[in-house]
């Protein structure tokens, strides 16, 4: 079973994490889950208390396909390049974590796992959620892109004529899964203007 590390930061857009984790589990991918303390507050505010910790998230999905990690456990398996993972996703990703990862700061497990992903030349997908973006934000995102990360801002694709917020979220999750090279039915292929 393939393993993908999923990090959740405190930026808005927690539903994208929930939907992506579900899609990964549905594709028989093992999720190595780590979240920041700020992510817990955002999850409570945007989704609810029932998913506010890694353990509660695992219980919510009722699966053994999730391993949970404390943000403080710098000795966890995902902190080492010898632990085989396919890739890492950070969704949503705060600008604080973008800056830390871009500059090699490994002060918590999420950031260390991202650093390991980059040094091992594995796919790192970052979904930053901030607007407007300052010059500092853009420079840090550019640095990550130059280091090999894929940056996917959660921008809606209106050309697919989404009917609901759910449709918009699904298209974004489809893009995330594509970047992770995970089969999915959420992506809508552009057929051109008729």
mmCIF file with all atom_site columns, C-alpha atoms in Angstrom:
data_model
loop_
_atom_site.group_PDB
_atom_site.id
_atom_site.type_symbol
_atom_site.label_atom_id
_atom_site.label_alt_id
_atom_site.label_comp_id
_atom_site.label_asym_id
_atom_site.label_entity_id
_atom_site.label_seq_id
_atom_site.pdbx_PDB_ins_code
_atom_site.Cartn_x
_atom_site.Cartn_y
_atom_site.Cartn_z
_atom_site.occupancy
_atom_site.B_iso_or_equiv
_atom_site.pdbx_formal_charge
_atom_site.auth_seq_id
_atom_site.auth_comp_id
_atom_site.auth_asym_id
_atom_site.auth_atom_id
_atom_site.pdbx_PDB_model_num
ATOM 1   C CA . UNK A 1 1   ? 0.000   0.000  0.000   1.00 0.00 ? 1   UNK A CA 1
ATOM 2   C CA . UNK A 1 2   ? 1.402   3.396  -0.965  1.00 0.00 ? 2   UNK A CA 1
ATOM 3   C CA . UNK A 1 3   ? 1.847   5.998  1.761   1.00 0.00 ? 3   UNK A CA 1
ATOM 4   C CA . UNK A 1 4   ? 1.285   9.741  1.402   1.00 0.00 ? 4   UNK A CA 1
ATOM 5   C CA . UNK A 1 5   ? 2.007   12.234 4.159   1.00 0.00 ? 5   UNK A CA 1
ATOM 6   C CA . UNK A 1 6   ? -0.802  14.757 4.625   1.00 0.00 ? 6   UNK A CA 1
ATOM 7   C CA . UNK A 1 7   ? -0.085  17.884 6.634   1.00 0.00 ? 7   UNK A CA 1
ATOM 8   C CA . UNK A 1 8   ? -2.826  20.289 7.672   1.00 0.00 ? 8   UNK A CA 1
ATOM 9   C CA . UNK A 1 9   ? -1.999  23.864 8.688   1.00 0.00 ? 9   UNK A CA 1
ATOM 10  C CA . UNK A 1 10  ? -4.175  26.534 10.254  1.00 0.00 ? 10  UNK A CA 1
ATOM 11  C CA . UNK A 1 11  ? -5.023  28.390 7.046   1.00 0.00 ? 11  UNK A CA 1
ATOM 12  C CA . UNK A 1 12  ? -8.646  28.471 5.944   1.00 0.00 ? 12  UNK A CA 1
ATOM 13  C CA . UNK A 1 13  ? -9.837  25.727 3.611   1.00 0.00 ? 13  UNK A CA 1
ATOM 14  C CA . UNK A 1 14  ? -9.962  22.727 5.948   1.00 0.00 ? 14  UNK A CA 1
ATOM 15  C CA . UNK A 1 15  ? -12.663 21.073 3.824   1.00 0.00 ? 15  UNK A CA 1
ATOM 16  C CA . UNK A 1 16  ? -10.040 20.524 1.124   1.00 0.00 ? 16  UNK A CA 1
ATOM 17  C CA . UNK A 1 17  ? -8.019  18.424 3.576   1.00 0.00 ? 17  UNK A CA 1
ATOM 18  C CA . UNK A 1 18  ? -11.071 16.357 4.537   1.00 0.00 ? 18  UNK A CA 1
ATOM 19  C CA . UNK A 1 19  ? -12.069 15.714 0.922   1.00 0.00 ? 19  UNK A CA 1
ATOM 20  C CA . UNK A 1 20  ? -8.528  14.893 -0.171  1.00 0.00 ? 20  UNK A CA 1
ATOM 21  C CA . UNK A 1 21  ? -7.992  12.447 2.702   1.00 0.00 ? 21  UNK A CA 1
ATOM 22  C CA . UNK A 1 22  ? -11.258 10.703 1.807   1.00 0.00 ? 22  UNK A CA 1
ATOM 23  C CA . UNK A 1 23  ? -10.212 10.435 -1.831  1.00 0.00 ? 23  UNK A CA 1
ATOM 24  C CA . UNK A 1 24  ? -6.806  9.011  -0.864  1.00 0.00 ? 24  UNK A CA 1
ATOM 25  C CA . UNK A 1 25  ? -8.393  6.397  1.396   1.00 0.00 ? 25  UNK A CA 1
ATOM 26  C CA . UNK A 1 26  ? -10.859 5.518  -1.388  1.00 0.00 ? 26  UNK A CA 1
ATOM 27  C CA . UNK A 1 27  ? -7.847  4.844  -3.646  1.00 0.00 ? 27  UNK A CA 1
ATOM 28  C CA . UNK A 1 28  ? -6.331  2.483  -1.048  1.00 0.00 ? 28  UNK A CA 1
ATOM 29  C CA . UNK A 1 29  ? -3.554  4.893  -0.088  1.00 0.00 ? 29  UNK A CA 1
ATOM 30  C CA . UNK A 1 30  ? -2.314  4.991  3.483   1.00 0.00 ? 30  UNK A CA 1
ATOM 31  C CA . UNK A 1 31  ? -2.381  8.517  4.948   1.00 0.00 ? 31  UNK A CA 1
ATOM 32  C CA . UNK A 1 32  ? 0.331   9.617  7.374   1.00 0.00 ? 32  UNK A CA 1
ATOM 33  C CA . UNK A 1 33  ? -1.473  12.524 9.077   1.00 0.00 ? 33  UNK A CA 1
ATOM 34  C CA . UNK A 1 34  ? 0.070   15.442 10.954  1.00 0.00 ? 34  UNK A CA 1
ATOM 35  C CA . UNK A 1 35  ? -1.563  18.772 11.792  1.00 0.00 ? 35  UNK A CA 1
ATOM 36  C CA . UNK A 1 36  ? -0.462  21.990 13.423  1.00 0.00 ? 36  UNK A CA 1
ATOM 37  C CA . UNK A 1 37  ? -2.083  23.361 16.573  1.00 0.00 ? 37  UNK A CA 1
ATOM 38  C CA . UNK A 1 38  ? -3.557  26.197 14.495  1.00 0.00 ? 38  UNK A CA 1
ATOM 39  C CA . UNK A 1 39  ? -5.093  23.587 12.166  1.00 0.00 ? 39  UNK A CA 1
ATOM 40  C CA . UNK A 1 40  ? -7.076  22.233 15.100  1.00 0.00 ? 40  UNK A CA 1
ATOM 41  C CA . UNK A 1 41  ? -8.651  25.645 15.701  1.00 0.00 ? 41  UNK A CA 1
ATOM 42  C CA . UNK A 1 42  ? -9.478  26.071 12.023  1.00 0.00 ? 42  UNK A CA 1
ATOM 43  C CA . UNK A 1 43  ? -10.956 22.573 11.799  1.00 0.00 ? 43  UNK A CA 1
ATOM 44  C CA . UNK A 1 44  ? -13.192 23.287 14.803  1.00 0.00 ? 44  UNK A CA 1
ATOM 45  C CA . UNK A 1 45  ? -14.309 26.607 13.302  1.00 0.00 ? 45  UNK A CA 1
ATOM 46  C CA . UNK A 1 46  ? -14.861 25.408 9.719   1.00 0.00 ? 46  UNK A CA 1
ATOM 47  C CA . UNK A 1 47  ? -15.865 21.745 10.135  1.00 0.00 ? 47  UNK A CA 1
ATOM 48  C CA . UNK A 1 48  ? -16.412 20.815 13.779  1.00 0.00 ? 48  UNK A CA 1
ATOM 49  C CA . UNK A 1 49  ? -14.852 19.359 16.914  1.00 0.00 ? 49  UNK A CA 1
ATOM 50  C CA . UNK A 1 50  ? -15.265 15.804 15.570  1.00 0.00 ? 50  UNK A CA 1
ATOM 51  C CA . UNK A 1 51  ? -12.197 16.189 13.266  1.00 0.00 ? 51  UNK A CA 1
ATOM 52  C CA . UNK A 1 52  ? -10.095 18.568 15.375  1.00 0.00 ? 52  UNK A CA 1
ATOM 53  C CA . UNK A 1 53  ? -7.186  16.226 16.180  1.00 0.00 ? 53  UNK A CA 1
ATOM 54  C CA . UNK A 1 54  ? -5.384  13.556 14.152  1.00 0.00 ? 54  UNK A CA 1
ATOM 55  C CA . UNK A 1 55  ? -6.956  10.874 16.353  1.00 0.00 ? 55  UNK A CA 1
ATOM 56  C CA . UNK A 1 56  ? -10.469 12.304 15.883  1.00 0.00 ? 56  UNK A CA 1
ATOM 57  C CA . UNK A 1 57  ? -9.849  12.520 12.136  1.00 0.00 ? 57  UNK A CA 1
ATOM 58  C CA . UNK A 1 58  ? -8.912  8.827  12.076  1.00 0.00 ? 58  UNK A CA 1
ATOM 59  C CA . UNK A 1 59  ? -12.048 7.956  14.058  1.00 0.00 ? 59  UNK A CA 1
ATOM 60  C CA . UNK A 1 60  ? -14.169 10.129 11.725  1.00 0.00 ? 60  UNK A CA 1
ATOM 61  C CA . UNK A 1 61  ? -12.998 8.153  8.693   1.00 0.00 ? 61  UNK A CA 1
ATOM 62  C CA . UNK A 1 62  ? -13.220 4.874  10.675  1.00 0.00 ? 62  UNK A CA 1
ATOM 63  C CA . UNK A 1 63  ? -10.238 3.327  8.952   1.00 0.00 ? 63  UNK A CA 1
ATOM 64  C CA . UNK A 1 64  ? -6.866  1.771  9.627   1.00 0.00 ? 64  UNK A CA 1
ATOM 65  C CA . UNK A 1 65  ? -5.618  3.577  6.496   1.00 0.00 ? 65  UNK A CA 1
ATOM 66  C CA . UNK A 1 66  ? -4.596  6.598  8.580   1.00 0.00 ? 66  UNK A CA 1
ATOM 67  C CA . UNK A 1 67  ? -1.598  6.800  10.892  1.00 0.00 ? 67  UNK A CA 1
ATOM 68  C CA . UNK A 1 68  ? -1.589  9.823  13.179  1.00 0.00 ? 68  UNK A CA 1
ATOM 69  C CA . UNK A 1 69  ? 1.424   11.822 14.324  1.00 0.00 ? 69  UNK A CA 1
ATOM 70  C CA . UNK A 1 70  ? 1.912   14.508 16.946  1.00 0.00 ? 70  UNK A CA 1
ATOM 71  C CA . UNK A 1 71  ? 3.236   17.796 15.584  1.00 0.00 ? 71  UNK A CA 1
ATOM 72  C CA . UNK A 1 72  ? 5.872   17.627 18.335  1.00 0.00 ? 72  UNK A CA 1
ATOM 73  C CA . UNK A 1 73  ? 7.099   14.078 17.542  1.00 0.00 ? 73  UNK A CA 1
ATOM 74  C CA . UNK A 1 74  ? 10.252  14.992 15.642  1.00 0.00 ? 74  UNK A CA 1
ATOM 75  C CA . UNK A 1 75  ? 11.356  11.346 15.973  1.00 0.00 ? 75  UNK A CA 1
ATOM 76  C CA . UNK A 1 76  ? 8.353   9.960  14.064  1.00 0.00 ? 76  UNK A CA 1
ATOM 77  C CA . UNK A 1 77  ? 8.915   7.667  11.086  1.00 0.00 ? 77  UNK A CA 1
ATOM 78  C CA . UNK A 1 78  ? 7.895   10.411 8.606   1.00 0.00 ? 78  UNK A CA 1
ATOM 79  C CA . UNK A 1 79  ? 10.801  12.541 9.890   1.00 0.00 ? 79  UNK A CA 1
ATOM 80  C CA . UNK A 1 80  ? 13.255  10.193 8.162   1.00 0.00 ? 80  UNK A CA 1
ATOM 81  C CA . UNK A 1 81  ? 14.042  9.732  4.501   1.00 0.00 ? 81  UNK A CA 1
ATOM 82  C CA . UNK A 1 82  ? 14.480  6.002  5.106   1.00 0.00 ? 82  UNK A CA 1
ATOM 83  C CA . UNK A 1 83  ? 10.713  5.720  5.713   1.00 0.00 ? 83  UNK A CA 1
ATOM 84  C CA . UNK A 1 84  ? 9.263   5.138  2.252   1.00 0.00 ? 84  UNK A CA 1
ATOM 85  C CA . UNK A 1 85  ? 6.452   7.493  1.301   1.00 0.00 ? 85  UNK A CA 1
ATOM 86  C CA . UNK A 1 86  ? 5.243   8.323  -2.198  1.00 0.00 ? 86  UNK A CA 1
ATOM 87  C CA . UNK A 1 87  ? 4.802   12.041 -1.612  1.00 0.00 ? 87  UNK A CA 1
ATOM 88  C CA . UNK A 1 88  ? 3.579   14.731 0.761   1.00 0.00 ? 88  UNK A CA 1
ATOM 89  C CA . UNK A 1 89  ? 0.666   17.130 0.600   1.00 0.00 ? 89  UNK A CA 1
ATOM 90  C CA . UNK A 1 90  ? 0.125   20.191 2.783   1.00 0.00 ? 90  UNK A CA 1
ATOM 91  C CA . UNK A 1 91  ? -3.495  21.315 2.530   1.00 0.00 ? 91  UNK A CA 1
ATOM 92  C CA . UNK A 1 92  ? -4.265  24.008 3.426   1.00 0.00 ? 92  UNK A CA 1
ATOM 93  C CA . UNK A 1 93  ? -0.789  25.434 3.901   1.00 0.00 ? 93  UNK A CA 1
ATOM 94  C CA . UNK A 1 94  ? -0.236  28.586 5.944   1.00 0.00 ? 94  UNK A CA 1
ATOM 95  C CA . UNK A 1 95  ? 2.230   31.237 4.841   1.00 0.00 ? 95  UNK A CA 1
ATOM 96  C CA . UNK A 1 96  ? 4.128   30.578 8.074   1.00 0.00 ? 96  UNK A CA 1
ATOM 97  C CA . UNK A 1 97  ? 4.748   26.980 7.028   1.00 0.00 ? 97  UNK A CA 1
ATOM 98  C CA . UNK A 1 98  ? 5.512   28.031 3.438   1.00 0.00 ? 98  UNK A CA 1
ATOM 99  C CA . UNK A 1 99  ? 8.202   30.401 4.771   1.00 0.00 ? 99  UNK A CA 1
ATOM 100 C CA . UNK A 1 100 ? 9.643   27.845 7.195   1.00 0.00 ? 100 UNK A CA 1
ATOM 101 C CA . UNK A 1 101 ? 9.829   25.058 4.613   1.00 0.00 ? 101 UNK A CA 1
ATOM 102 C CA . UNK A 1 102 ? 11.287  27.376 1.956   1.00 0.00 ? 102 UNK A CA 1
ATOM 103 C CA . UNK A 1 103 ? 14.094  28.250 4.365   1.00 0.00 ? 103 UNK A CA 1
ATOM 104 C CA . UNK A 1 104 ? 14.749  24.754 5.714   1.00 0.00 ? 104 UNK A CA 1
ATOM 105 C CA . UNK A 1 105 ? 13.310  25.289 9.202   1.00 0.00 ? 105 UNK A CA 1
ATOM 106 C CA . UNK A 1 106 ? 12.310  21.986 10.783  1.00 0.00 ? 106 UNK A CA 1
ATOM 107 C CA . UNK A 1 107 ? 10.828  23.156 14.081  1.00 0.00 ? 107 UNK A CA 1
ATOM 108 C CA . UNK A 1 108 ? 7.885   20.735 14.024  1.00 0.00 ? 108 UNK A CA 1
ATOM 109 C CA . UNK A 1 109 ? 7.046   17.384 12.434  1.00 0.00 ? 109 UNK A CA 1
ATOM 110 C CA . UNK A 1 110 ? 5.044   18.815 9.533   1.00 0.00 ? 110 UNK A CA 1
ATOM 111 C CA . UNK A 1 111 ? 7.916   21.048 8.461   1.00 0.00 ? 111 UNK A CA 1
ATOM 112 C CA . UNK A 1 112 ? 10.500  18.299 9.012   1.00 0.00 ? 112 UNK A CA 1
ATOM 113 C CA . UNK A 1 113 ? 8.450   15.863 6.903   1.00 0.00 ? 113 UNK A CA 1
ATOM 114 C CA . UNK A 1 114 ? 8.283   18.474 4.123   1.00 0.00 ? 114 UNK A CA 1
ATOM 115 C CA . UNK A 1 115 ? 12.043  18.995 4.355   1.00 0.00 ? 115 UNK A CA 1
ATOM 116 C CA . UNK A 1 116 ? 12.582  15.233 4.097   1.00 0.00 ? 116 UNK A CA 1
ATOM 117 C CA . UNK A 1 117 ? 10.237  15.051 1.101   1.00 0.00 ? 117 UNK A CA 1
ATOM 118 C CA . UNK A 1 118 ? 12.245  17.726 -0.710  1.00 0.00 ? 118 UNK A CA 1
ATOM 119 C CA . UNK A 1 119 ? 15.661  16.264 0.127   1.00 0.00 ? 119 UNK A CA 1
ATOM 120 C CA . UNK A 1 120 ? 14.542  12.804 -0.994  1.00 0.00 ? 120 UNK A CA 1
ATOM 121 C CA . UNK A 1 121 ? 13.239  14.302 -4.279  1.00 0.00 ? 121 UNK A CA 1
ATOM 122 C CA . UNK A 1 122 ? 9.711   13.078 -3.633  1.00 0.00 ? 122 UNK A CA 1
ATOM 123 C CA . UNK A 1 123 ? 6.688   15.053 -4.764  1.00 0.00 ? 123 UNK A CA 1
ATOM 124 C CA . UNK A 1 124 ? 5.680   17.859 -2.391  1.00 0.00 ? 124 UNK A CA 1
ATOM 125 C CA . UNK A 1 125 ? 2.320   19.469 -3.126  1.00 0.00 ? 125 UNK A CA 1
ATOM 126 C CA . UNK A 1 126 ? 1.543   22.712 -1.309  1.00 0.00 ? 126 UNK A CA 1
ATOM 127 C CA . UNK A 1 127 ? -1.940  24.270 -1.294  1.00 0.00 ? 127 UNK A CA 1
ATOM 128 C CA . UNK A 1 128 ? -1.441  27.804 0.042   1.00 0.00 ? 128 UNK A CA 1
ATOM 129 C CA . UNK A 1 129 ? -4.514  29.649 1.264   1.00 0.00 ? 129 UNK A CA 1
ATOM 130 C CA . UNK A 1 130 ? -3.935  33.383 1.558   1.00 0.00 ? 130 UNK A CA 1
ATOM 131 C CA . UNK A 1 131 ? -5.138  36.499 -0.246  1.00 0.00 ? 131 UNK A CA 1
ATOM 132 C CA . UNK A 1 132 ? -3.819  38.888 -1.206  1.00 0.00 ? 132 UNK A CA 1
ATOM 133 C CA . UNK A 1 133 ? -0.293  37.543 -1.497  1.00 0.00 ? 133 UNK A CA 1
ATOM 134 C CA . UNK A 1 134 ? 2.549   39.804 -0.403  1.00 0.00 ? 134 UNK A CA 1
ATOM 135 C CA . UNK A 1 135 ? 5.902   39.947 -2.149  1.00 0.00 ? 135 UNK A CA 1
ATOM 136 C CA . UNK A 1 136 ? 7.336   37.857 0.699   1.00 0.00 ? 136 UNK A CA 1
ATOM 137 C CA . UNK A 1 137 ? 4.644   35.193 0.188   1.00 0.00 ? 137 UNK A CA 1
ATOM 138 C CA . UNK A 1 138 ? 5.334   35.101 -3.545  1.00 0.00 ? 138 UNK A CA 1
ATOM 139 C CA . UNK A 1 139 ? 9.107   34.857 -3.050  1.00 0.00 ? 139 UNK A CA 1
ATOM 140 C CA . UNK A 1 140 ? 8.697   31.971 -0.601  1.00 0.00 ? 140 UNK A CA 1
ATOM 141 C CA . UNK A 1 141 ? 6.296   30.142 -2.932  1.00 0.00 ? 141 UNK A CA 1
ATOM 142 C CA . UNK A 1 142 ? 8.704   30.686 -5.835  1.00 0.00 ? 142 UNK A CA 1
ATOM 143 C CA . UNK A 1 143 ? 11.547  29.290 -3.738  1.00 0.00 ? 143 UNK A CA 1
ATOM 144 C CA . UNK A 1 144 ? 9.496   26.166 -2.968  1.00 0.00 ? 144 UNK A CA 1
ATOM 145 C CA . UNK A 1 145 ? 8.611   25.764 -6.650  1.00 0.00 ? 145 UNK A CA 1
ATOM 146 C CA . UNK A 1 146 ? 12.288  26.045 -7.574  1.00 0.00 ? 146 UNK A CA 1
ATOM 147 C CA . UNK A 1 147 ? 13.063  23.364 -4.979  1.00 0.00 ? 147 UNK A CA 1
ATOM 148 C CA . UNK A 1 148 ? 10.628  21.060 -6.773  1.00 0.00 ? 148 UNK A CA 1
ATOM 149 C CA . UNK A 1 149 ? 7.354   21.586 -4.918  1.00 0.00 ? 149 UNK A CA 1
ATOM 150 C CA . UNK A 1 150 ? 4.103   21.853 -6.850  1.00 0.00 ? 150 UNK A CA 1
ATOM 151 C CA . UNK A 1 151 ? 2.095   24.893 -5.755  1.00 0.00 ? 151 UNK A CA 1
ATOM 152 C CA . UNK A 1 152 ? -1.680  24.596 -6.181  1.00 0.00 ? 152 UNK A CA 1
ATOM 153 C CA . UNK A 1 153 ? -3.554  27.674 -4.969  1.00 0.00 ? 153 UNK A CA 1
ATOM 154 C CA . UNK A 1 154 ? -7.185  26.625 -4.429  1.00 0.00 ? 154 UNK A CA 1
ATOM 155 C CA . UNK A 1 155 ? -8.553  28.722 -7.286  1.00 0.00 ? 155 UNK A CA 1
ATOM 156 C CA . UNK A 1 156 ? -11.947 27.807 -8.735  1.00 0.00 ? 156 UNK A CA 1
ATOM 157 C CA . UNK A 1 157 ? -12.216 26.862 -12.417 1.00 0.00 ? 157 UNK A CA 1
ATOM 158 C CA . UNK A 1 158 ? -15.296 28.743 -13.565 1.00 0.00 ? 158 UNK A CA 1
ATOM 159 C CA . UNK A 1 159 ? -14.949 27.437 -17.119 1.00 0.00 ? 159 UNK A CA 1
ATOM 160 C CA . UNK A 1 160 ? -16.329 24.101 -15.901 1.00 0.00 ? 160 UNK A CA 1
ATOM 161 C CA . UNK A 1 161 ? -19.535 25.900 -14.840 1.00 0.00 ? 161 UNK A CA 1
ATOM 162 C CA . UNK A 1 162 ? -19.650 24.678 -11.232 1.00 0.00 ? 162 UNK A CA 1
ATOM 163 C CA . UNK A 1 163 ? -23.152 24.702 -9.795  1.00 0.00 ? 163 UNK A CA 1
ATOM 164 C CA . UNK A 1 164 ? -22.236 24.473 -6.117  1.00 0.00 ? 164 UNK A CA 1
ATOM 165 C CA . UNK A 1 165 ? -19.383 25.167 -3.731  1.00 0.00 ? 165 UNK A CA 1
ATOM 166 C CA . UNK A 1 166 ? -19.023 21.388 -3.526  1.00 0.00 ? 166 UNK A CA 1
ATOM 167 C CA . UNK A 1 167 ? -18.352 21.281 -7.292  1.00 0.00 ? 167 UNK A CA 1
ATOM 168 C CA . UNK A 1 168 ? -15.620 23.907 -6.926  1.00 0.00 ? 168 UNK A CA 1
ATOM 169 C CA . UNK A 1 169 ? -14.004 22.054 -4.022  1.00 0.00 ? 169 UNK A CA 1
ATOM 170 C CA . UNK A 1 170 ? -14.104 18.759 -5.926  1.00 0.00 ? 170 UNK A CA 1
ATOM 171 C CA . UNK A 1 171 ? -12.296 20.273 -8.938  1.00 0.00 ? 171 UNK A CA 1
ATOM 172 C CA . UNK A 1 172 ? -9.566  21.617 -6.649  1.00 0.00 ? 172 UNK A CA 1
ATOM 173 C CA . UNK A 1 173 ? -9.205  18.234 -4.934  1.00 0.00 ? 173 UNK A CA 1
ATOM 174 C CA . UNK A 1 174 ? -9.035  16.631 -8.389  1.00 0.00 ? 174 UNK A CA 1
ATOM 175 C CA . UNK A 1 175 ? -6.115  18.906 -9.265  1.00 0.00 ? 175 UNK A CA 1
ATOM 176 C CA . UNK A 1 176 ? -4.394  18.041 -5.987  1.00 0.00 ? 176 UNK A CA 1
ATOM 177 C CA . UNK A 1 177 ? -4.808  14.311 -6.643  1.00 0.00 ? 177 UNK A CA 1
ATOM 178 C CA . UNK A 1 178 ? -3.462  14.726 -10.185 1.00 0.00 ? 178 UNK A CA 1
ATOM 179 C CA . UNK A 1 179 ? -0.360  16.438 -8.797  1.00 0.00 ? 179 UNK A CA 1
ATOM 180 C CA . UNK A 1 180 ? 0.074   13.500 -6.403  1.00 0.00 ? 180 UNK A CA 1
ATOM 181 C CA . UNK A 1 181 ? -0.365  11.111 -9.360  1.00 0.00 ? 181 UNK A CA 1
ATOM 182 C CA . UNK A 1 182 ? -3.420  9.524  -7.757  1.00 0.00 ? 182 UNK A CA 1
ATOM 183 C CA . UNK A 1 183 ? -6.240  8.250  -9.960  1.00 0.00 ? 183 UNK A CA 1
ATOM 184 C CA . UNK A 1 184 ? -9.485  10.118 -9.370  1.00 0.00 ? 184 UNK A CA 1
ATOM 185 C CA . UNK A 1 185 ? -12.842 10.941 -10.905 1.00 0.00 ? 185 UNK A CA 1
ATOM 186 C CA . UNK A 1 186 ? -12.953 14.492 -9.530  1.00 0.00 ? 186 UNK A CA 1
ATOM 187 C CA . UNK A 1 187 ? -10.891 16.025 -12.310 1.00 0.00 ? 187 UNK A CA 1
ATOM 188 C CA . UNK A 1 188 ? -12.854 17.343 -15.263 1.00 0.00 ? 188 UNK A CA 1
ATOM 189 C CA . UNK A 1 189 ? -10.850 17.371 -18.473 1.00 0.00 ? 189 UNK A CA 1
ATOM 190 C CA . UNK A 1 190 ? -11.089 20.508 -20.569 1.00 0.00 ? 190 UNK A CA 1
ATOM 191 C CA . UNK A 1 191 ? -12.756 19.724 -23.887 1.00 0.00 ? 191 UNK A CA 1
ATOM 192 C CA . UNK A 1 192 ? -12.275 23.138 -25.446 1.00 0.00 ? 192 UNK A CA 1
ATOM 193 C CA . UNK A 1 193 ? -14.843 25.796 -26.190 1.00 0.00 ? 193 UNK A CA 1
ATOM 194 C CA . UNK A 1 194 ? -17.633 24.471 -28.378 1.00 0.00 ? 194 UNK A CA 1
#
